[in-house]
Coordinates of C-alpha atoms and ligand atoms in Angstrom, one line a residue:
M1430 CA 0.0 0.0 0.0
I1431 CA 1.3 3.5 -0.9
I1432 CA 0.0 6.4 1.2
A1433 CA 0.7 9.9 -0.1
V1434 CA 0.4 12.8 2.4
D1435 CA 0.8 16.3 1.0
G1436 CA 0.2 19.7 2.4
P1437 CA 1.7 23.1 3.3
A1438 CA 4.3 23.9 6.1
A1439 CA 3.2 23.1 9.6
S1440 CA -0.1 21.6 8.6
G1441 CA 0.6 18.4 10.6
K1442 CA 1.4 16.3 7.5
G1443 CA 4.7 15.0 8.9
T1444 CA 3.2 14.0 12.2
I1445 CA 0.3 12.3 10.5
A1446 CA 2.5 10.5 8.0
R1447 CA 4.8 9.2 10.8
A1448 CA 1.7 8.0 12.7
L1449 CA 0.3 6.2 9.7
A1450 CA 3.6 4.5 9.0
R1451 CA 3.7 3.2 12.5
H1452 CA 0.0 2.2 12.5
Y1453 CA 0.3 0.2 9.2
G1454 CA 3.9 -0.9 9.7
L1455 CA 5.1 0.9 6.6
P1456 CA 8.4 2.6 5.9
H1457 CA 8.2 6.4 5.8
L1458 CA 10.0 9.1 3.8
D1459 CA 9.8 12.8 4.7
T1460 CA 10.6 14.1 1.2
G1461 CA 11.0 17.7 2.5
L1462 CA 14.3 16.4 3.9
L1463 CA 15.7 15.8 0.4
Y1464 CA 15.2 19.4 -0.6
R1465 CA 16.5 20.5 2.8
A1466 CA 19.6 18.4 2.1
V1467 CA 20.1 20.1 -1.3
A1468 CA 19.7 23.5 0.4
W1469 CA 22.3 22.6 3.0
G1470 CA 24.7 21.4 0.4
V1471 CA 24.4 24.6 -1.6
L1472 CA 25.0 26.8 1.4
H1473 CA 27.9 24.6 2.6
E1474 CA 29.7 25.2 -0.7
G1475 CA 29.0 28.9 -0.3
N1476 CA 26.8 28.8 -3.5
D1477 CA 23.5 30.5 -4.4
P1478 CA 20.2 28.6 -3.8
E1479 CA 18.5 30.7 -6.4
N1480 CA 21.0 29.4 -9.0
E1481 CA 19.7 26.2 -10.6
A1482 CA 23.2 24.9 -11.6
D1483 CA 24.5 25.4 -8.0
A1484 CA 21.4 23.6 -6.6
L1485 CA 21.7 20.8 -9.1
A1486 CA 25.3 20.2 -8.1
A1487 CA 24.1 19.6 -4.5
C1488 CA 21.7 16.8 -5.4
S1489 CA 24.0 13.8 -5.0
F1490 CA 24.1 13.6 -1.3
E1491 CA 24.5 10.5 0.9
D1492 CA 21.4 9.3 2.8
T1493 CA 23.3 9.9 6.1
L1494 CA 22.9 13.6 5.6
L1495 CA 19.2 13.2 6.0
E1496 CA 19.8 12.5 9.7
D1497 CA 21.6 15.8 10.3
P1498 CA 19.5 18.0 12.8
A1499 CA 20.9 21.1 10.9
L1500 CA 18.4 20.3 8.1
R1501 CA 15.4 20.8 10.4
S1502 CA 15.8 24.5 11.1
E1503 CA 13.1 26.9 9.8
E1504 CA 15.8 28.7 7.9
M1505 CA 16.7 25.5 6.0
G1506 CA 13.0 25.1 5.2
R1507 CA 13.0 28.5 3.6
F1508 CA 16.1 27.7 1.5
A1509 CA 14.6 24.3 0.7
S1510 CA 11.6 26.0 -0.8
I1511 CA 13.9 28.1 -3.0
V1512 CA 16.0 25.1 -4.4
S1513 CA 12.8 23.0 -4.8
A1514 CA 11.4 25.4 -7.3
H1515 CA 14.2 24.5 -9.8
P1516 CA 12.8 22.0 -12.4
L1517 CA 16.1 20.2 -12.8
V1518 CA 16.5 19.7 -9.0
R1519 CA 13.0 18.2 -8.8
A1520 CA 13.7 16.0 -11.8
K1521 CA 16.9 14.8 -10.2
L1522 CA 15.1 13.7 -7.0
V1523 CA 12.1 12.0 -8.6
K1524 CA 13.7 8.5 -9.0
R1525 CA 15.0 8.4 -5.5
Q1526 CA 11.4 9.1 -4.2
Q1527 CA 9.7 6.7 -6.6
R1528 CA 12.1 3.9 -5.7
F1529 CA 11.1 4.4 -2.1
A1530 CA 7.4 4.6 -2.9
R1531 CA 7.5 1.4 -5.0
Q1532 CA 9.3 -0.9 -2.6
R1533 CA 7.5 -4.2 -2.1
K1534 CA 6.2 -3.6 1.4
G1535 CA 4.6 -0.3 0.5
A1536 CA 5.4 3.1 1.9
V1537 CA 4.2 6.4 3.3
L1538 CA 5.6 9.5 1.8
D1539 CA 4.9 13.1 2.8
G1540 CA 5.6 16.3 0.9
R1541 CA 4.1 18.7 -1.6
D1542 CA 3.8 16.6 -4.8
I1543 CA 3.5 13.0 -3.8
G1544 CA -0.1 12.4 -4.9
T1545 CA 0.3 14.5 -8.0
V1546 CA 3.8 13.7 -9.4
I1547 CA 5.8 11.2 -7.4
A1548 CA 3.1 8.5 -6.8
P1549 CA -0.1 9.4 -8.7
E1550 CA -0.9 5.7 -8.4
A1551 CA -0.9 5.9 -4.6
D1552 CA -3.7 3.8 -2.9
V1553 CA -4.6 6.6 -0.6
K1554 CA -3.9 10.3 -0.9
L1555 CA -4.4 12.8 1.9
F1556 CA -4.1 16.6 1.6
V1557 CA -3.5 17.9 5.1
T1558 CA -4.1 21.6 5.7
A1559 CA -4.8 24.2 8.3
T1560 CA -5.3 27.9 8.3
P1561 CA -2.1 30.0 8.0
Q1562 CA -2.8 31.4 11.6
T1563 CA -3.0 27.9 13.1
R1564 CA 0.1 26.8 11.2
A1565 CA 2.0 29.9 12.3
R1566 CA 1.0 29.3 16.0
R1567 CA 2.2 25.7 15.8
R1568 CA 5.5 26.6 14.1
H1569 CA 6.0 29.5 16.5
E1570 CA 5.5 27.2 19.6
E1571 CA 7.8 24.6 18.1
M1572 CA 10.5 27.3 17.4
Q1573 CA 10.1 28.8 20.9
R1574 CA 10.8 25.3 22.4
G1575 CA 14.0 25.3 20.3
G1576 CA 15.0 28.7 21.8
S1577 CA 13.9 31.0 19.0
T1578 CA 12.8 34.6 19.9
K1579 CA 11.1 35.2 16.5
S1580 CA 7.7 36.8 16.8
R1581 CA 4.5 35.0 15.8
D1582 CA 3.8 37.6 13.2
A1583 CA 7.2 37.1 11.6
V1584 CA 6.6 33.3 11.5
L1585 CA 3.2 33.9 9.9
A1586 CA 4.8 36.1 7.3
D1587 CA 7.4 33.4 6.5
I1588 CA 4.6 30.8 6.3
R1589 CA 2.6 32.9 3.8
A1590 CA 5.7 33.6 1.7
R1591 CA 6.6 29.9 1.6
D1592 CA 2.9 29.0 0.7
R1593 CA 3.1 31.5 -2.2
R1594 CA 6.4 30.2 -3.5
D1595 CA 5.3 26.5 -3.2
M1596 CA 1.9 27.1 -4.8
L1597 CA 2.8 29.4 -7.6
R1598 CA 5.9 27.7 -8.9
D1599 CA 5.7 26.1 -12.3
A1600 CA 7.4 22.8 -11.4
A1601 CA 5.1 20.5 -9.4
P1602 CA 3.4 23.2 -7.4
L1603 CA 1.7 22.4 -4.1
K1604 CA -1.9 21.5 -4.9
Q1605 CA -4.5 19.0 -3.8
A1606 CA -4.7 15.9 -6.2
A1607 CA -8.2 15.5 -7.6
D1608 CA -8.6 12.2 -5.8
A1609 CA -7.0 13.3 -2.5
H1610 CA -9.0 13.4 0.8
L1611 CA -8.9 16.9 2.4
L1612 CA -8.0 16.8 6.1
D1613 CA -8.2 20.2 7.8
T1614 CA -6.4 20.0 11.1
S1615 CA -7.1 23.6 12.2
Y1616 CA -9.4 22.6 15.0
L1617 CA -8.1 19.1 15.7
S1618 CA -5.7 17.9 18.3
I1619 CA -2.8 15.7 17.0
D1620 CA -4.5 12.6 18.3
A1621 CA -7.8 13.5 16.6
A1622 CA -6.1 14.3 13.3
V1623 CA -4.2 11.0 13.4
Q1624 CA -7.4 9.1 14.2
R1625 CA -9.2 10.9 11.3
A1626 CA -6.4 10.0 8.9
I1627 CA -6.5 6.3 10.0
A1628 CA -10.3 6.3 9.5
L1629 CA -9.8 7.8 6.0
V1630 CA -7.2 5.2 5.0
D1631 CA -9.3 2.3 6.4
A1632 CA -12.4 3.5 4.6
R1633 CA -10.5 3.9 1.3
M1634 CA -8.9 0.4 1.6
K1635 CA -12.3 -1.2 2.4
A1636 CA -13.9 0.5 -0.6
R1637 CA -11.1 -0.8 -2.8
L1638 CA -11.4 -4.3 -1.6
A1639 CA -15.2 -4.2 -2.2
S1640 CA -14.9 -2.9 -5.7
Ligands
CDP2489 O1 7.9 20.8 7.5 P1 7.8 21.9 6.5 O2 6.5 21.8 5.7 O3 8.1 23.2 7.1 O4 8.9 21.7 5.4 P2 9.3 20.5 4.5 O5 8.1 19.6 4.3 O6 10.6 19.9 5.0 O7 9.6 21.2 3.1 C1 10.5 22.2 2.9 C2 10.3 22.8 1.5 O8 10.7 21.8 0.6 C3 8.9 23.2 1.2 O9 8.6 24.5 1.4 C4 8.8 22.9 -0.3 O10 9.2 24.0 -1.1 C5 9.9 21.8 -0.6 N1 9.3 20.5 -0.8 C6 8.8 20.2 -2.1 O11 8.9 21.1 -3.0 N2 8.4 19.0 -2.5 C7 8.3 18.1 -1.5 N3 7.8 16.9 -1.9 C8 8.7 18.3 -0.2 C9 9.2 19.6 0.1

C-alpha cells in the first residue's frame, strides 16, 4: 500500500505521515528532507540557492545527511523552498522518491507533490491543511521550544511567503490531487487528526477491496 500525504508547512502532515507509517507498519519518507539536504549542500559550498546549476550540483548527497539535525531548522525550510522550485532539481530527485514509494512492502511519503507527481498511483492520498494562523501558531511554539525569539507575526509572514512560493511555482506546485481526501487540522488535536487520517485510510482500503 502506498499512502501519499501532501500539504503546506506546519499543517501536521509530517506527524500524520509518521503515525500512519507506525500504524500500518510501513516505511516512511519525509521528502522535504531531500530538498533541505540540497539547500544545506548549496550553502555549505558557499553557493547560491537561487542558481539552478548550483542547486543541481548539490543533489547527489548521501542518505546519512538526512539524519543531520541542521536540516530541520526553519531557515533551511526556507532555502529548501527556493531550491525546490528549480525543475532540474525536482527531476533529479524524482527517481529516489519513486524507488522508495514502489518498494514491495509499500510506503508512506509526505511532501508537496507526492499524490500529483511522485506517486499518482498511490492507494490513498491525503491533503493535510490548516489555516495560516494555526500553522504559524504551531510553528512558533515549536521554534520557541527550540530557543527562538522570533515573533509569531514574523513566523506567519514566513509561512505565507513559503505557501506563495510552493503554490505558484511552475514545477510540481503544491496542490490537492483530484482524488485526495482533504484533512483540515485547524481545529483538531494531534490525536484527533491522526485518528481521522487512519479512518480515511481504512475506509479507502475497504472501498477498494469491495470494488
Ligand atoms: O515541514 P515543513 O513543511 O516546514 O517543510 P518540509 O516539508 O521539509 O519542506 C520544505 C520545503 O521543501 C517546502 O517549502 C517545499 O518548497 C519543498 N518541498 C517540495 O517542494 N516538495 C516536496 N515533496 C517536499 C518539500
